[in-house]
Amino acid sequence: MTTLSRRSLLLATGASLLAAGTLAIGEERAAAPKGTIQQAAPLPATSIYHLSVPLTDQSGKTFQLAERRGAPMIVSMFYTSCQYVCPMLMESIQATEQKLSATERARLKVTLVSFDPEHDTVQVLRKTAEAHSFDGARWALARTDAASVRKLAAMLGIQYRAIGNGDFNHTTALILLDADGQVVGKTSELGRADAEFVRALKRVLS
Amino acid sequence: MSSTTRHTILGAVLLACAHLAWSATYIELPGGTFPSVLGNDASAGQATVPPYRLRATPVTKGEFGAFLASHPQWQREHAARVFVDADYLADQALPATRPDSGADRPITQVSWFAAQAFCEAEDARLPTWFEWEFAAAADATRADARGDAAWRARILGWYSRPASRALPAVGANANYYGISDLHGVIWEWVDDFNALLVNADSRSANDPDKLKFCGAGAIDLQQRDNYAILMRVALLSSLKGTNSTSSLGFRCVRPTTRGSTP
């Protein structure tokens, strides 16, 4: 088999993923992998809440990402010293929230996890949350350990790399989870509300 | 000796054997600063790797089978779909217990999440790209053979061989450090597979897409004649953490023991 056909194989694998993901929705698994969260009601097999992500938020509260289960949530990743994208990321979420009714907005949670646990201490996260006037009851700016950052990014399909001068290269995406932690929307549009993402939000909040 | 005692002793011996069978060899590598194929503006293409211990061989079917026996939540039937795709372990015939079942062949068709879980169970983690690349720069006699066009051509030769051929047993072709199978057998997961943000077109290096890449532009590829390594980067950066293919396996890394008191 040539290089080309190896690559084709890989693409085929990628395509079959989509089909597999669809088939798996609604399935339930008896056992969850080590280090994962056990809830009273079994998680859907496609829930990202199977992944253990120990978080500490801007108020110093520690919790598992899976404890956010129960309400739709926007999740994304950022780092505080980022000058270009991350402020736009926060503005995009706020712009998106403005498209919702007060009732819808009240149901929505937001969790932003830092790529940079070394510098993004609780104190730094708190300052950022205050600077943006985030509603602490719904918004969590959170840090976790380096290994969990890598796993969460892999789960969310976000790429990032430390580039040695305190900065990170990273792709940006807002991920919309339903109440059980299944991905039901995604956008990389920045600076304004993505109309399709807003529609997905309204569906999941209705 | 009562039969119960006999059984207990036998059980203990079997357990010890199972443990030995799964006590992998890790080799100390010195690390250092070396030119990586992944350049970026902050490091001018130089990567620095602290000392580390790398698994001498890729994880085998036998070893992964033992892991599945003690971690049934990672068996094909039980693993949550958010961690694995439909091809996960699909053709691996595990647990591989018979001598002819290929227990000493590399395990493939494992997702990144499953590979991480295996390494964690072995008190290890997946290697970073730089750790993998540092070890893979060596041939049998030189720590960095990448300047040798003949050697580059030899490792490149693997990519034109049939992928349908059965994988060989691990442990052949140990390199300068004693690490086997870095080239010519399988692709290998790295911890930061989702960090290889590659700028495919170097002409845009001075015009970083700041809306997509925060803080700086994407990585530029260096050593453009090192095709075999560049293909690894291309493959890894195309993967999702749930993907599994029949030529994608892994090995693990442990922290150095140098300088630590015994």
CSV table of C-alpha atoms in Angstrom, one decimal:
chain,number,residue,atom,x,y,z
A,1,MET,CA,0.0,0.0,0.0
A,2,THR,CA,1.4,3.4,-0.9
A,3,THR,CA,1.5,6.5,1.2
A,4,LEU,CA,-1.5,7.8,-0.5
A,5,SER,CA,-3.6,4.9,0.3
A,6,ARG,CA,-2.5,4.9,3.9
A,7,ARG,CA,-3.8,8.5,4.1
A,8,SER,CA,-7.0,7.5,2.4
A,9,LEU,CA,-7.4,4.8,5.0
A,10,LEU,CA,-7.0,7.4,7.7
A,11,LEU,CA,-9.6,9.6,6.1
A,12,ALA,CA,-12.0,6.7,5.9
A,13,THR,CA,-11.4,6.1,9.6
A,14,GLY,CA,-12.2,9.7,10.3
A,15,ALA,CA,-15.4,9.5,8.3
A,16,SER,CA,-16.5,6.3,10.0
A,17,LEU,CA,-16.1,8.2,13.3
A,18,LEU,CA,-19.0,10.3,12.5
A,19,ALA,CA,-21.2,7.3,11.8
A,20,ALA,CA,-20.0,5.7,15.0
A,21,GLY,CA,-20.8,8.8,17.0
A,22,THR,CA,-24.3,8.8,15.7
A,23,LEU,CA,-24.9,5.2,16.4
A,24,ALA,CA,-23.5,5.5,19.9
A,25,ILE,CA,-25.9,8.3,21.0
A,26,GLY,CA,-28.3,7.0,23.6
A,27,GLU,CA,-26.2,3.9,24.4
A,28,GLU,CA,-25.3,3.4,28.0
A,29,ARG,CA,-22.2,1.7,29.2
A,30,ALA,CA,-22.1,-0.5,32.3
A,31,ALA,CA,-18.7,0.7,33.4
A,32,ALA,CA,-17.0,4.0,33.1
A,33,PRO,CA,-13.2,4.2,32.6
A,34,LYS,CA,-10.9,4.8,35.6
A,35,GLY,CA,-10.9,8.3,36.9
A,36,THR,CA,-14.3,9.1,35.6
A,37,ILE,CA,-17.3,10.4,37.3
A,38,GLN,CA,-20.1,8.2,38.4
A,39,GLN,CA,-23.5,9.9,38.5
A,40,ALA,CA,-26.8,8.6,39.8
A,41,ALA,CA,-28.2,8.4,36.3
A,42,PRO,CA,-25.8,6.8,33.8
A,43,LEU,CA,-24.1,9.2,31.5
A,44,PRO,CA,-24.7,8.8,27.7
A,45,ALA,CA,-21.7,7.1,26.1
A,46,THR,CA,-20.9,10.3,24.2
A,47,SER,CA,-20.9,12.6,27.2
A,48,ILE,CA,-17.6,14.5,27.8
A,49,TYR,CA,-18.5,14.2,31.5
A,50,HIS,CA,-16.9,10.7,31.4
A,51,LEU,CA,-13.6,12.6,31.5
A,52,SER,CA,-12.3,13.5,35.0
A,53,VAL,CA,-11.4,17.2,35.0
A,54,PRO,CA,-10.7,18.5,38.5
A,55,LEU,CA,-11.3,22.3,38.4
A,56,THR,CA,-10.7,25.2,40.7
A,57,ASP,CA,-12.7,28.3,39.8
A,58,GLN,CA,-12.3,32.1,40.3
A,59,SER,CA,-13.7,31.9,43.8
A,60,GLY,CA,-11.3,29.1,44.8
A,61,LYS,CA,-14.1,26.5,44.8
A,62,THR,CA,-12.9,23.0,43.6
A,63,PHE,CA,-15.2,20.7,41.6
A,64,GLN,CA,-15.3,18.2,38.8
A,65,LEU,CA,-16.3,19.4,35.4
A,66,ALA,CA,-19.0,16.7,35.5
A,67,GLU,CA,-20.6,18.4,38.5
A,68,ARG,CA,-21.8,21.1,36.0
A,69,ARG,CA,-24.1,18.4,34.6
A,70,GLY,CA,-27.8,19.3,34.7
A,71,ALA,CA,-27.9,22.4,32.6
A,72,PRO,CA,-26.7,23.3,29.1
A,73,MET,CA,-23.3,24.8,29.1
A,74,ILE,CA,-20.8,26.6,26.8
A,75,VAL,CA,-17.3,25.4,27.4
A,76,SER,CA,-14.1,26.7,26.0
A,77,MET,CA,-10.4,27.2,26.8
A,78,PHE,CA,-8.3,30.3,27.1
A,79,TYR,CA,-5.5,31.9,29.0
A,80,THR,CA,-5.5,35.1,30.8
A,81,SER,CA,-2.3,36.8,29.4
A,82,CYS,CA,-3.6,36.2,25.9
A,83,GLN,CA,-3.9,39.6,24.1
A,84,TYR,CA,-5.6,38.8,20.8
A,85,VAL,CA,-8.2,36.1,20.8
A,86,CYS,CA,-9.1,35.5,24.4
A,87,PRO,CA,-10.7,38.9,25.0
A,88,MET,CA,-12.7,38.4,21.8
A,89,LEU,CA,-13.6,34.9,23.0
A,90,MET,CA,-15.2,36.4,26.1
A,91,GLU,CA,-16.9,39.1,24.1
A,92,SER,CA,-18.3,36.5,21.7
A,93,ILE,CA,-19.9,34.6,24.5
A,94,GLN,CA,-21.3,37.7,26.0
A,95,ALA,CA,-22.6,38.8,22.6
A,96,THR,CA,-24.1,35.3,22.2
A,97,GLU,CA,-25.8,35.6,25.6
A,98,GLN,CA,-27.4,38.9,24.6
A,99,LYS,CA,-29.3,37.0,21.9
A,100,LEU,CA,-31.0,34.9,24.6
A,101,SER,CA,-34.0,35.9,26.7
A,102,ALA,CA,-33.4,36.5,30.4
A,103,THR,CA,-35.1,33.1,31.1
A,104,GLU,CA,-32.9,31.3,28.6
A,105,ARG,CA,-29.8,33.1,29.9
A,106,ALA,CA,-30.5,32.2,33.5
A,107,ARG,CA,-30.4,28.4,32.5
A,108,LEU,CA,-27.1,28.6,30.7
A,109,LYS,CA,-23.8,27.9,32.3
A,110,VAL,CA,-20.4,28.9,31.0
A,111,THR,CA,-17.1,27.2,31.9
A,112,LEU,CA,-13.8,28.5,30.5
A,113,VAL,CA,-10.7,26.4,31.4
A,114,SER,CA,-7.2,27.9,31.2
A,115,PHE,CA,-4.4,26.4,29.1
A,116,ASP,CA,-2.0,28.0,31.5
A,117,PRO,CA,-2.4,26.6,35.1
A,118,GLU,CA,1.1,27.8,35.9
A,119,HIS,CA,0.2,31.5,35.6
A,120,ASP,CA,-3.6,31.5,35.9
A,121,THR,CA,-3.9,31.2,39.6
A,122,VAL,CA,-7.2,31.6,41.4
A,123,GLN,CA,-6.3,35.2,42.1
A,124,VAL,CA,-5.6,35.9,38.4
A,125,LEU,CA,-8.9,34.2,37.4
A,126,ARG,CA,-10.8,36.3,39.9
A,127,LYS,CA,-9.4,39.5,38.5
A,128,THR,CA,-10.3,38.5,35.0
A,129,ALA,CA,-13.8,37.5,36.0
A,130,GLU,CA,-14.3,40.9,37.8
A,131,ALA,CA,-12.8,42.8,34.8
A,132,HIS,CA,-15.5,41.3,32.6
A,133,SER,CA,-18.3,41.4,35.2
A,134,PHE,CA,-19.0,37.7,34.8
A,135,ASP,CA,-22.0,36.3,36.8
A,136,GLY,CA,-20.2,34.0,39.2
A,137,ALA,CA,-23.4,31.9,39.6
A,138,ARG,CA,-23.3,30.9,36.0
A,139,TRP,CA,-19.7,31.6,34.8
A,140,ALA,CA,-16.7,29.6,35.9
A,141,LEU,CA,-13.2,30.7,34.9
A,142,ALA,CA,-11.3,27.6,36.0
A,143,ARG,CA,-7.8,26.0,36.2
A,144,THR,CA,-6.8,22.4,36.3
A,145,ASP,CA,-3.6,20.3,36.2
A,146,ALA,CA,-1.5,20.2,33.0
A,147,ALA,CA,-2.4,16.6,32.1
A,148,SER,CA,-6.1,17.4,32.4
A,149,VAL,CA,-5.7,20.5,30.2
A,150,ARG,CA,-4.3,18.2,27.5
A,151,LYS,CA,-7.1,15.6,27.9
A,152,LEU,CA,-9.9,18.2,27.9
A,153,ALA,CA,-8.4,19.9,24.8
A,154,ALA,CA,-8.3,16.5,23.1
A,155,MET,CA,-11.9,15.9,24.1
A,156,LEU,CA,-13.1,19.3,22.8
A,157,GLY,CA,-11.0,19.1,19.6
A,158,ILE,CA,-9.0,22.2,20.6
A,159,GLN,CA,-5.3,22.4,19.7
A,160,TYR,CA,-2.8,24.3,21.8
A,161,ARG,CA,0.9,24.6,22.2
A,162,ALA,CA,3.0,26.5,24.7
A,163,ILE,CA,5.5,28.6,22.6
A,164,GLY,CA,8.0,29.3,25.3
A,165,ASN,CA,7.5,33.0,26.0
A,166,GLY,CA,4.4,32.7,28.2
A,167,ASP,CA,2.2,32.6,25.1
A,168,PHE,CA,0.2,29.7,23.6
A,169,ASN,CA,-0.8,29.0,20.1
A,170,HIS,CA,-4.3,27.6,20.2
A,171,THR,CA,-7.4,27.1,18.1
A,172,THR,CA,-10.5,28.7,19.4
A,173,ALA,CA,-13.9,27.2,19.6
A,174,LEU,CA,-17.0,27.6,21.7
A,175,ILE,CA,-18.5,24.2,22.5
A,176,LEU,CA,-22.1,23.8,23.5
A,177,LEU,CA,-23.0,20.9,25.7
A,178,ASP,CA,-26.5,19.7,26.5
A,179,ALA,CA,-27.4,19.0,30.1
A,180,ASP,CA,-25.7,15.6,30.0
A,181,GLY,CA,-22.5,16.8,28.5
A,182,GLN,CA,-23.0,15.8,24.9
A,183,VAL,CA,-21.7,18.2,22.3
A,184,VAL,CA,-24.7,19.8,20.5
A,185,GLY,CA,-23.1,22.9,18.9
A,186,LYS,CA,-19.7,24.4,18.1
A,187,THR,CA,-18.5,27.6,16.6
A,188,SER,CA,-15.1,29.2,15.8
A,189,GLU,CA,-16.7,32.6,14.9
A,190,LEU,CA,-15.3,35.4,17.0
A,191,GLY,CA,-16.3,38.9,17.8
A,192,ARG,CA,-20.0,38.4,17.2
A,193,ALA,CA,-22.7,35.9,17.9
A,194,ASP,CA,-22.8,33.0,15.4
A,195,ALA,CA,-26.5,32.8,14.3
A,196,GLU,CA,-26.4,29.0,13.9
A,197,PHE,CA,-24.8,28.6,17.4
A,198,VAL,CA,-27.5,30.8,18.8
A,199,ARG,CA,-30.2,28.6,17.2
A,200,ALA,CA,-28.5,25.5,18.8
A,201,LEU,CA,-28.5,27.3,22.1
A,202,LYS,CA,-32.2,28.2,21.9
A,203,ARG,CA,-33.1,24.6,21.0
A,204,VAL,CA,-31.2,23.2,24.0
A,205,LEU,CA,-32.5,25.8,26.4
A,206,SER,CA,-36.1,25.5,25.4
B,1,MET,CA,1.1,-29.1,52.0
B,2,SER,CA,-2.6,-28.7,51.7
B,3,SER,CA,-4.2,-28.2,48.3
B,4,THR,CA,-5.4,-24.8,49.4
B,5,THR,CA,-1.8,-23.7,50.2
B,6,ARG,CA,-0.7,-25.2,47.0
B,7,HIS,CA,-3.3,-23.1,45.2
B,8,THR,CA,-2.3,-20.0,47.0
B,9,ILE,CA,1.3,-20.5,46.1
B,10,LEU,CA,0.5,-21.2,42.5
B,11,GLY,CA,-1.7,-18.1,42.4
B,12,ALA,CA,1.1,-16.0,43.9
B,13,VAL,CA,3.6,-17.3,41.3
B,14,LEU,CA,1.1,-16.7,38.5
B,15,LEU,CA,0.5,-13.2,39.8
B,16,ALA,CA,4.3,-12.5,40.0
B,17,CYS,CA,4.7,-13.8,36.5
B,18,ALA,CA,1.8,-11.6,35.2
B,19,HIS,CA,3.5,-8.7,37.0
B,20,LEU,CA,6.9,-9.5,35.5
B,21,ALA,CA,5.4,-9.9,32.0
B,22,TRP,CA,4.2,-6.4,32.3
B,23,SER,CA,7.2,-4.7,33.8
B,24,ALA,CA,8.5,-2.9,30.8
B,25,THR,CA,12.0,-1.7,30.2
B,26,TYR,CA,12.5,2.0,30.4
B,27,ILE,CA,15.8,3.5,29.2
B,28,GLU,CA,17.3,6.8,30.5
B,29,LEU,CA,17.8,9.3,27.8
B,30,PRO,CA,19.9,12.4,28.4
B,31,GLY,CA,17.7,14.9,26.6
B,32,GLY,CA,19.2,18.2,25.5
B,33,THR,CA,18.7,21.0,23.0
B,34,PHE,CA,18.3,19.9,19.4
B,35,PRO,CA,16.9,21.2,16.1
B,36,SER,CA,13.3,20.0,15.8
B,37,VAL,CA,11.2,19.8,12.6
B,38,LEU,CA,8.7,22.0,14.5
B,39,GLY,CA,9.9,25.5,14.4
B,40,ASN,CA,8.3,28.5,16.0
B,41,ASP,CA,9.3,32.1,16.4
B,42,ALA,CA,10.2,31.9,20.1
B,43,SER,CA,12.7,29.0,19.8
B,44,ALA,CA,14.1,29.3,16.2
B,45,GLY,CA,13.5,25.6,15.7
B,46,GLN,CA,15.5,24.5,18.8
B,47,ALA,CA,13.7,22.2,21.2
B,48,THR,CA,14.9,21.5,24.7
B,49,VAL,CA,14.0,18.2,26.3
B,50,PRO,CA,14.8,17.5,29.9
B,51,PRO,CA,16.2,14.0,30.7
B,52,TYR,CA,13.5,11.3,30.6
B,53,ARG,CA,13.1,7.5,30.6
B,54,LEU,CA,11.5,6.1,27.4
B,55,ARG,CA,10.0,2.7,27.0
B,56,ALA,CA,12.4,0.6,25.0
B,57,THR,CA,9.7,-1.0,22.9
B,58,PRO,CA,6.2,-0.1,21.9
B,59,VAL,CA,3.4,-1.5,24.0
B,60,THR,CA,2.5,-5.0,22.8
B,61,LYS,CA,-0.8,-6.9,22.3
B,62,GLY,CA,0.2,-9.1,25.3
B,63,GLU,CA,0.8,-6.1,27.5
B,64,PHE,CA,-2.3,-4.3,26.4
B,65,GLY,CA,-4.3,-7.5,26.9
B,66,ALA,CA,-3.1,-7.7,30.5
B,67,PHE,CA,-4.1,-4.1,31.0
B,68,LEU,CA,-7.6,-4.8,29.7
B,69,ALA,CA,-7.9,-7.8,32.1
B,70,SER,CA,-7.2,-5.5,35.0
B,71,HIS,CA,-9.1,-2.4,33.5
B,72,PRO,CA,-12.2,-3.9,32.0
B,73,GLN,CA,-13.7,-0.5,31.5
B,74,TRP,CA,-11.2,-0.1,28.6
B,75,GLN,CA,-12.3,-3.3,26.9
B,76,ARG,CA,-13.9,-2.8,23.5
B,77,GLU,CA,-17.3,-3.7,24.7
B,78,HIS,CA,-17.2,-1.3,27.7
B,79,ALA,CA,-15.2,1.8,26.7
B,80,ALA,CA,-17.4,4.9,26.4
B,81,ARG,CA,-17.7,6.2,22.9
B,82,VAL,CA,-16.5,9.6,24.0
B,83,PHE,CA,-13.0,8.0,24.4
B,84,VAL,CA,-12.8,5.5,21.5
B,85,ASP,CA,-14.1,5.2,17.9
B,86,ALA,CA,-15.7,2.2,16.2
B,87,ASP,CA,-12.3,0.8,15.1
B,88,TYR,CA,-11.0,0.6,18.7
B,89,LEU,CA,-9.3,-2.8,19.1
B,90,ALA,CA,-11.6,-4.1,16.3
B,91,ASP,CA,-9.1,-6.6,14.8
B,92,GLN,CA,-6.7,-7.2,17.8
B,93,ALA,CA,-8.0,-10.6,19.0
B,94,LEU,CA,-7.4,-9.8,22.6
B,95,PRO,CA,-6.5,-11.0,25.2
B,96,ALA,CA,-3.6,-12.5,23.3
B,97,THR,CA,-2.7,-15.5,25.3
B,98,ARG,CA,-1.7,-18.2,22.8
B,99,PRO,CA,2.0,-18.1,21.8
B,100,ASP,CA,1.0,-17.9,18.1
B,101,SER,CA,-1.5,-15.0,18.7
B,102,GLY,CA,1.1,-12.2,18.3
B,103,ALA,CA,1.4,-11.2,21.9
B,104,ASP,CA,4.8,-9.8,21.2
B,105,ARG,CA,3.5,-7.6,18.3
B,106,PRO,CA,2.7,-3.9,18.8
B,107,ILE,CA,-0.8,-3.2,19.9
B,108,THR,CA,-2.5,-0.9,17.4
B,109,GLN,CA,-6.1,0.4,17.0
B,110,VAL,CA,-5.9,2.2,20.3
B,111,SER,CA,-7.3,5.7,20.9
B,112,TRP,CA,-5.2,8.4,22.5
B,113,PHE,CA,-7.3,8.2,25.6
B,114,ALA,CA,-6.8,4.5,25.9
B,115,ALA,CA,-3.1,4.9,25.3
B,116,GLN,CA,-2.9,7.5,28.1
B,117,ALA,CA,-4.9,5.2,30.4
B,118,PHE,CA,-2.4,2.4,29.8
B,119,CYS,CA,0.6,4.6,30.4
B,120,GLU,CA,-1.0,5.9,33.6
B,121,ALA,CA,-1.5,2.3,34.8
B,122,GLU,CA,2.2,1.8,34.2
B,123,ASP,CA,3.1,4.9,36.3
B,124,ALA,CA,4.0,6.7,33.0
B,125,ARG,CA,2.5,9.0,30.4
B,126,LEU,CA,2.7,9.3,26.6
B,127,PRO,CA,5.9,11.0,25.4
B,128,THR,CA,5.7,14.6,24.1
B,129,TRP,CA,6.5,15.1,20.4
B,130,PHE,CA,9.9,16.5,21.3
B,131,GLU,CA,10.7,13.4,23.5
B,132,TRP,CA,9.7,11.1,20.7
B,133,GLU,CA,11.6,13.1,18.0
B,134,PHE,CA,14.8,13.3,20.2
B,135,ALA,CA,14.9,9.6,20.6
B,136,ALA,CA,14.0,9.0,16.9
B,137,ALA,CA,16.9,11.2,15.7
B,138,ALA,CA,19.3,8.3,16.5
B,139,ASP,CA,20.3,5.5,14.3
B,140,ALA,CA,22.2,2.4,15.6
B,141,THR,CA,25.5,4.2,16.2
B,142,ARG,CA,24.8,8.0,16.3
B,143,ALA,CA,22.6,10.1,18.6
B,144,ASP,CA,21.6,12.3,15.7
B,145,ALA,CA,21.8,10.7,12.3
B,146,ARG,CA,19.3,13.0,10.6
B,147,GLY,CA,22.0,14.7,8.5
B,148,ASP,CA,22.7,11.4,6.8
B,149,ALA,CA,20.7,11.3,3.5
B,150,ALA,CA,21.2,7.5,3.3
B,151,TRP,CA,19.6,6.9,6.7
B,152,ARG,CA,16.8,9.3,6.0
B,153,ALA,CA,16.1,7.4,2.8
B,154,ARG,CA,16.1,4.1,4.7
B,155,ILE,CA,13.5,5.1,7.3
B,156,LEU,CA,11.5,6.7,4.5
B,157,GLY,CA,11.4,3.3,2.7
B,158,TRP,CA,9.0,2.0,5.3
B,159,TYR,CA,6.2,4.3,4.1
B,160,SER,CA,6.2,2.6,0.7
B,161,ARG,CA,5.9,-1.0,2.1
B,162,PRO,CA,2.5,-2.6,2.3
B,163,ALA,CA,0.5,-1.7,5.4
B,164,SER,CA,-1.3,-5.0,5.1
B,165,ARG,CA,1.8,-7.0,6.1
B,166,ALA,CA,1.6,-8.4,9.6
B,167,LEU,CA,3.5,-6.3,12.2
B,168,PRO,CA,6.8,-7.8,13.4
B,169,ALA,CA,7.6,-8.6,17.0
B,170,VAL,CA,8.8,-5.6,19.0
B,171,GLY,CA,12.5,-5.2,20.0
B,172,ALA,CA,14.3,-5.2,16.7
B,173,ASN,CA,16.7,-2.5,15.4
B,174,ALA,CA,17.6,-1.0,18.8
B,175,ASN,CA,19.0,2.5,18.2
B,176,TYR,CA,22.0,4.3,19.8
B,177,TYR,CA,20.1,4.6,23.1
B,178,GLY,CA,18.7,1.0,23.0
B,179,ILE,CA,15.3,2.1,21.9
B,180,SER,CA,13.6,-0.1,19.4
B,181,ASP,CA,11.0,0.3,16.6
B,182,LEU,CA,10.9,4.1,16.5
B,183,HIS,CA,10.9,3.7,12.7
B,184,GLY,CA,9.6,1.2,10.3
B,185,VAL,CA,6.9,-0.6,12.3
B,186,ILE,CA,4.1,1.7,13.5
B,187,TRP,CA,3.0,5.3,13.9
B,188,GLU,CA,3.0,6.3,17.6
B,189,TRP,CA,0.7,8.5,19.7
B,190,VAL,CA,2.3,11.4,21.5
B,191,ASP,CA,0.9,13.3,24.5
B,192,ASP,CA,0.7,16.6,22.6
B,193,PHE,CA,-0.7,15.3,19.3
B,194,ASN,CA,-3.2,18.1,19.5
B,195,ALA,CA,-0.4,20.7,19.8
B,196,LEU,CA,1.2,20.3,16.4
B,197,LEU,CA,-0.4,23.3,15.0
B,198,VAL,CA,1.4,23.3,11.7
B,199,ASN,CA,1.4,26.2,9.3
B,200,ALA,CA,1.2,24.4,6.0
B,201,ASP,CA,2.2,27.5,4.0
B,202,SER,CA,5.3,29.2,5.3
B,203,ARG,CA,4.6,32.3,3.3
B,204,SER,CA,2.0,33.2,5.9
B,205,ALA,CA,4.5,33.1,8.7
B,206,ASN,CA,4.7,36.9,8.8
B,207,ASP,CA,1.0,37.2,8.7
B,208,PRO,CA,-0.2,35.0,11.6
B,209,ASP,CA,-3.9,34.3,11.5
B,210,LYS,CA,-4.4,35.9,14.9
B,211,LEU,CA,-8.1,35.1,14.9
B,212,LYS,CA,-7.3,31.5,14.9
B,213,PHE,CA,-3.9,31.2,16.6
B,214,CYS,CA,-3.7,33.2,19.8
B,215,GLY,CA,-0.5,35.0,20.6
B,216,ALA,CA,1.5,34.1,17.6
B,217,GLY,CA,1.4,32.3,14.2
B,218,ALA,CA,1.4,28.6,13.7
B,219,ILE,CA,4.5,26.5,13.7
B,220,ASP,CA,6.7,26.4,10.6
B,221,LEU,CA,8.2,23.2,9.5
B,222,GLN,CA,11.9,22.9,9.5
B,223,GLN,CA,14.2,20.4,7.8
B,224,ARG,CA,12.0,20.0,4.9
B,225,ASP,CA,14.0,17.1,3.5
B,226,ASN,CA,13.3,15.0,6.6
B,227,TYR,CA,10.1,13.6,5.0
B,228,ALA,CA,9.7,10.6,7.2
B,229,ILE,CA,9.5,12.8,10.3
B,230,LEU,CA,7.3,15.4,8.6
B,231,MET,CA,4.8,12.7,7.6
B,232,ARG,CA,4.5,11.8,11.3
B,233,VAL,CA,3.7,15.3,12.2
B,234,ALA,CA,1.2,15.5,9.4
B,235,LEU,CA,-0.5,12.3,10.5
B,236,LEU,CA,-0.5,13.1,14.2
B,237,SER,CA,-1.9,16.6,13.6
B,238,SER,CA,-4.8,15.1,11.6
B,239,LEU,CA,-5.9,12.8,14.4
B,240,LYS,CA,-8.7,13.2,17.0
B,241,GLY,CA,-8.1,11.7,20.4
B,242,THR,CA,-10.7,9.0,19.7
B,243,ASN,CA,-9.2,7.8,16.5
B,244,SER,CA,-7.6,4.4,16.1
B,245,THR,CA,-6.0,2.9,13.0
B,246,SER,CA,-4.3,-0.5,12.3
B,247,SER,CA,-0.9,1.1,12.1
B,248,LEU,CA,-1.1,3.5,15.1
B,249,GLY,CA,0.3,2.3,18.5
B,250,PHE,CA,2.2,3.9,21.3
B,251,ARG,CA,4.9,3.7,24.0
B,252,CYS,CA,5.2,5.5,27.3
B,253,VAL,CA,7.6,7.8,29.2
B,254,ARG,CA,8.6,8.0,32.9
B,255,PRO,CA,10.4,10.8,34.7
B,256,THR,CA,14.1,10.5,35.0
B,257,THR,CA,15.6,8.8,38.0
B,258,ARG,CA,18.8,10.8,37.7
B,259,GLY,CA,19.7,13.0,40.7
B,260,SER,CA,17.0,11.3,42.8
B,261,THR,CA,18.0,9.5,46.0
B,262,PRO,CA,17.3,5.8,45.9
